[in-house]
Short mmCIF file of C-alpha atoms in Angstrom, two decimals:
data_model
loop_
_atom_site.label_atom_id
_atom_site.label_comp_id
_atom_site.label_asym_id
_atom_site.label_seq_id
_atom_site.Cartn_x
_atom_site.Cartn_y
_atom_site.Cartn_z
CA MET R 2 -102.96 -9.48 186.80
CA THR R 3 -101.19 -12.30 184.75
CA PRO R 4 -98.03 -10.90 183.38
CA GLY R 5 -98.45 -10.28 180.32
CA ALA R 6 -101.52 -7.75 180.71
CA THR R 7 -101.36 -4.07 180.88
CA SER R 8 -102.64 -2.32 183.92
CA ALA R 9 -103.95 1.77 184.23
CA PRO R 10 -100.09 3.75 184.85
CA ALA R 11 -99.66 3.49 188.54
CA ARG R 12 -96.08 4.51 188.16
CA GLY R 13 -94.21 5.49 191.51
CA PRO R 14 -90.76 5.55 193.77
CA VAL R 15 -88.76 2.75 192.28
CA THR R 16 -88.12 0.19 195.09
CA ASP R 17 -86.37 -2.73 192.64
CA VAL R 18 -84.44 -2.40 189.55
CA VAL R 19 -83.80 -5.96 186.99
CA ILE R 20 -81.90 -5.77 183.93
CA VAL R 21 -81.95 -8.57 181.68
CA PRO R 22 -80.52 -8.75 178.09
CA GLY R 23 -82.87 -8.73 174.89
CA ALA R 24 -82.00 -12.31 173.92
CA PRO R 25 -83.19 -14.28 171.53
CA LEU R 26 -81.95 -17.24 173.17
CA LEU R 27 -83.66 -16.98 176.89
CA LEU R 28 -86.91 -17.68 174.51
CA PRO R 29 -88.53 -21.59 174.09
CA GLU R 30 -89.19 -20.69 170.88
CA TYR R 31 -85.54 -20.37 170.09
CA ARG R 32 -84.09 -23.23 171.69
CA GLY R 33 -85.10 -25.89 170.95
CA ARG R 34 -84.53 -29.35 171.93
CA ALA R 35 -80.99 -28.23 173.00
CA ALA R 36 -79.96 -25.45 176.10
CA VAL R 37 -78.68 -22.40 174.43
CA ALA R 38 -76.22 -20.99 177.22
CA PRO R 39 -78.02 -21.49 180.74
CA ASP R 40 -76.26 -20.04 182.70
CA VAL R 41 -77.71 -16.78 181.42
CA SER R 42 -81.43 -18.48 181.50
CA GLU R 43 -80.98 -19.49 184.91
CA SER R 44 -79.42 -16.22 185.33
CA CYS R 45 -82.44 -14.06 184.31
CA VAL R 46 -84.67 -16.69 185.43
CA GLU R 47 -83.31 -16.30 189.28
CA ALA R 48 -83.12 -12.34 188.83
CA VAL R 49 -86.46 -11.25 187.67
CA ARG R 50 -87.73 -14.01 190.92
CA SER R 51 -85.88 -11.34 193.56
CA ALA R 52 -86.83 -8.55 191.75
CA VAL R 53 -90.61 -9.58 192.07
CA ALA R 54 -91.23 -11.90 195.30
CA THR R 55 -92.68 -8.72 196.85
CA ALA R 56 -93.75 -6.64 193.91
CA SER R 57 -97.16 -5.52 193.40
CA HIS R 58 -96.90 -3.40 189.98
CA VAL R 59 -93.88 -4.19 187.49
CA VAL R 60 -92.78 -1.67 184.44
CA VAL R 61 -91.38 -3.42 181.63
CA VAL R 62 -89.33 -0.89 180.02
CA HIS R 63 -87.53 -2.28 176.19
CA ALA R 64 -87.24 -0.60 172.92
CA THR R 65 -88.48 -1.27 169.78
CA ASP R 66 -86.73 -4.19 167.32
CA ARG R 67 -83.89 -2.08 164.97
CA GLU R 68 -85.62 -4.71 162.61
CA PRO R 69 -88.81 -5.54 162.79
CA ARG R 70 -89.37 -9.01 160.68
CA SER R 71 -93.16 -9.05 161.24
CA THR R 72 -95.61 -8.21 163.15
CA ARG R 73 -94.75 -10.17 166.38
CA PRO R 74 -93.70 -7.67 169.38
CA PRO R 75 -90.84 -6.71 170.22
CA VAL R 76 -88.15 -9.45 171.28
CA GLY R 77 -87.44 -7.39 174.21
CA LEU R 78 -91.48 -7.37 175.62
CA ARG R 79 -91.95 -11.04 174.99
CA VAL R 80 -88.53 -11.92 176.51
CA ALA R 81 -89.29 -9.88 179.83
CA ASP R 82 -93.00 -11.50 179.92
CA HIS R 83 -91.57 -15.05 179.67
CA LEU R 84 -89.61 -13.90 182.48
CA LEU R 85 -91.96 -13.19 185.00
CA ALA R 86 -94.42 -15.48 183.41
CA ALA R 87 -91.81 -17.86 184.83
CA SER R 88 -91.47 -16.36 188.25
CA HIS R 89 -95.42 -17.75 188.95
CA LEU R 90 -96.05 -15.17 190.99
CA ASP R 91 -98.94 -12.35 189.96
CA PHE R 92 -98.98 -8.80 189.73
CA ASP R 93 -100.01 -5.55 187.80
CA VAL R 94 -97.73 -5.53 184.58
CA GLU R 95 -97.42 -2.14 182.88
CA HIS R 96 -95.15 -2.24 179.60
CA VAL R 97 -93.16 1.00 178.63
CA ALA R 98 -91.84 1.44 175.23
CA VAL R 99 -88.98 3.29 174.19
CA ALA R 100 -87.90 3.34 170.28
CA TRP R 101 -84.64 2.16 169.62
CA ASP R 102 -83.04 4.92 167.63
CA ALA R 103 -85.11 7.70 170.90
CA THR R 104 -82.60 10.91 172.07
CA THR R 105 -81.30 10.68 174.64
CA ALA R 106 -84.02 14.02 175.78
CA GLU R 107 -86.15 11.95 174.71
CA CYS R 108 -85.41 8.76 176.79
CA VAL R 109 -85.64 10.86 179.82
CA ALA R 110 -88.27 12.14 179.23
CA LEU R 111 -90.23 9.15 179.40
CA GLY R 112 -87.76 7.95 182.52
CA SER R 113 -88.91 10.99 184.08
CA ALA R 114 -92.52 10.42 184.53
CA LEU R 115 -91.71 6.70 185.20
CA ALA R 116 -90.14 8.54 187.77
CA ALA R 117 -93.32 9.98 189.63
CA GLU R 118 -94.75 9.98 192.54
CA GLY R 119 -97.44 7.38 193.92
CA GLN R 120 -97.15 3.47 194.89
CA ALA R 121 -93.84 1.34 194.79
CA THR R 122 -92.58 0.16 191.48
CA THR R 123 -90.10 -2.65 190.12
CA MET R 124 -88.68 -1.77 186.92
CA LEU R 125 -87.30 -4.77 184.34
CA VAL R 126 -85.79 -3.27 181.81
CA VAL R 127 -84.63 -5.21 178.69
CA ALA R 128 -80.92 -4.05 177.12
CA ASP R 129 -77.60 -5.64 175.99
CA GLY R 130 -75.15 -4.49 175.35
CA SER R 131 -73.00 -4.12 172.01
CA ALA R 132 -73.18 -6.74 169.61
CA ARG R 133 -69.90 -6.12 167.93
CA ARG R 134 -67.23 -7.60 170.90
CA THR R 135 -65.83 -10.32 168.42
CA GLU R 136 -65.28 -11.20 165.10
CA LYS R 137 -68.32 -13.80 165.50
CA ALA R 138 -70.03 -11.89 166.88
CA PRO R 139 -73.68 -10.85 164.57
CA GLY R 140 -72.10 -7.28 163.87
CA HIS R 141 -68.48 -8.14 163.76
CA LEU R 142 -65.47 -7.23 165.59
CA ASP R 143 -65.53 -3.33 166.64
CA PRO R 144 -62.56 -2.07 169.19
CA ARG R 145 -65.05 0.31 170.25
CA ALA R 146 -67.36 -2.39 171.80
CA ALA R 147 -65.32 -2.71 174.83
CA GLU R 148 -65.04 0.96 176.20
CA VAL R 149 -68.44 1.30 175.73
CA ASP R 150 -69.42 -2.03 176.96
CA ASP R 151 -66.93 -1.80 180.06
CA ALA R 152 -68.46 1.83 180.88
CA ILE R 153 -72.58 -0.09 180.90
CA VAL R 154 -71.04 -2.14 183.79
CA ALA R 155 -69.74 0.28 184.78
CA ALA R 156 -72.24 2.82 185.14
CA ILE R 157 -74.69 -0.01 186.92
CA ARG R 158 -72.07 -1.34 189.28
CA GLY R 159 -71.93 1.87 190.74
CA CYS R 160 -75.44 2.47 191.04
CA ALA R 161 -74.28 3.19 194.90
CA ASP R 162 -73.06 6.16 193.92
CA GLY R 163 -74.93 7.55 191.63
CA GLY R 164 -73.39 5.68 188.39
CA LEU R 165 -76.88 4.49 186.92
CA ALA R 166 -76.83 8.99 186.39
CA ARG R 167 -73.59 8.14 183.78
CA LEU R 168 -75.69 5.76 181.06
CA LEU R 169 -76.81 9.11 180.18
CA ASP R 170 -73.45 10.08 178.86
CA LEU R 171 -74.17 7.27 175.91
CA ASP R 172 -73.69 8.43 172.44
CA PRO R 173 -77.21 7.80 170.23
CA GLY R 174 -74.59 7.76 167.05
CA LEU R 175 -72.01 5.49 168.41
CA CYS R 176 -74.48 3.09 170.43
CA ALA R 177 -76.44 2.45 167.50
CA ASP R 178 -73.45 1.89 165.57
CA LEU R 179 -71.95 -1.01 167.63
CA LEU R 180 -75.11 -2.16 167.79
CA VAL R 181 -75.91 -1.26 171.52
CA ALA R 182 -80.03 -2.73 171.53
CA GLY R 183 -80.03 -1.37 175.32
CA ARG R 184 -78.54 1.99 175.49
CA ALA R 185 -82.55 3.76 174.98
CA PRO R 186 -84.05 1.69 177.77
CA LEU R 187 -80.42 1.97 179.61
CA GLN R 188 -80.79 5.92 179.21
CA VAL R 189 -84.84 5.75 180.41
CA LEU R 190 -83.30 3.60 183.27
CA ALA R 191 -81.41 6.10 184.13
CA ALA R 192 -83.56 9.07 184.82
CA ALA R 193 -86.13 7.33 186.10
CA ALA R 194 -83.84 6.05 188.84
CA GLY R 195 -80.56 7.95 188.76
CA GLN R 196 -81.17 9.83 192.47
CA VAL R 197 -82.87 6.52 194.22
CA PRO R 198 -80.09 5.02 196.47
CA LEU R 199 -79.57 1.23 194.61
CA VAL R 200 -77.26 -0.85 195.61
CA VAL R 201 -75.87 -4.29 193.41
CA GLY R 202 -77.81 -7.55 194.82
CA SER R 203 -76.57 -9.71 191.98
CA LEU R 204 -74.44 -8.74 188.81
CA ASP R 205 -74.17 -11.24 186.09
CA VAL R 206 -71.34 -10.36 182.87
CA SER R 207 -71.07 -12.67 179.92
CA ASP R 208 -70.75 -12.10 175.67
CA PRO R 209 -70.71 -15.92 174.89
CA PHE R 210 -71.79 -15.12 171.33
CA GLY R 211 -69.41 -11.52 171.44
CA VAL R 212 -73.02 -9.63 172.71
CA LEU R 213 -73.14 -7.84 175.89
CA TYR R 214 -75.37 -9.89 178.34
CA VAL R 215 -76.03 -7.92 181.60
CA VAL R 216 -78.19 -10.09 184.49
CA ALA R 217 -78.65 -7.54 187.26
CA HIS R 218 -80.54 -7.09 190.52
CA LEU R 219 -80.74 -4.10 192.12
CA THR R 220 -81.67 -3.44 195.38
CA ARG R 221 -83.23 0.07 197.21
CA ALA R 222 -80.76 0.96 200.18
CA THR R 223 -81.83 0.06 203.21
#
């Protein structure tokens, strides 16, 4: 099945995780003729390609748009499908949408379902950090953003020591104030893979537009 299609649920143990930002600049229709933040785009393509290289089943976890402006699918879903298509590989794809303002309990329930026994699964999680990191950020500067973003990065970096579980400590209300679009998908990830022995294969962190972008490939420890 080609990327973009949705297969019947066949969820199972998480073997790989790839985290990418839900940045519209990753979509061709937003880039125009000039490449915008090419390093971010290249990192995303490479991380996804590496994560799905041997995958037979990919679960895409993305949030709904906070302010839907059309009948088009959420930006996160479109970014994921674009990056999967760029891998030029064949695998089953299942889309899992979580409300951007889902409670932590709702995220845990969804993540726990994804962790149910079955075939091996690669997770593609579309998640931004705060969009309030600088004065020129979409939400302008909020001094609280740095601490929350640092916690997100530290949790991902510490995945080998159970760090992903700390993503469940993210406060939904505070994250909403700070425009952390990826809070809910990250908490789904924490519930699905927080107890899986993962190690960091690659990790790139940037904020070219005052928005935290994390591009990471986490692999199962051997």
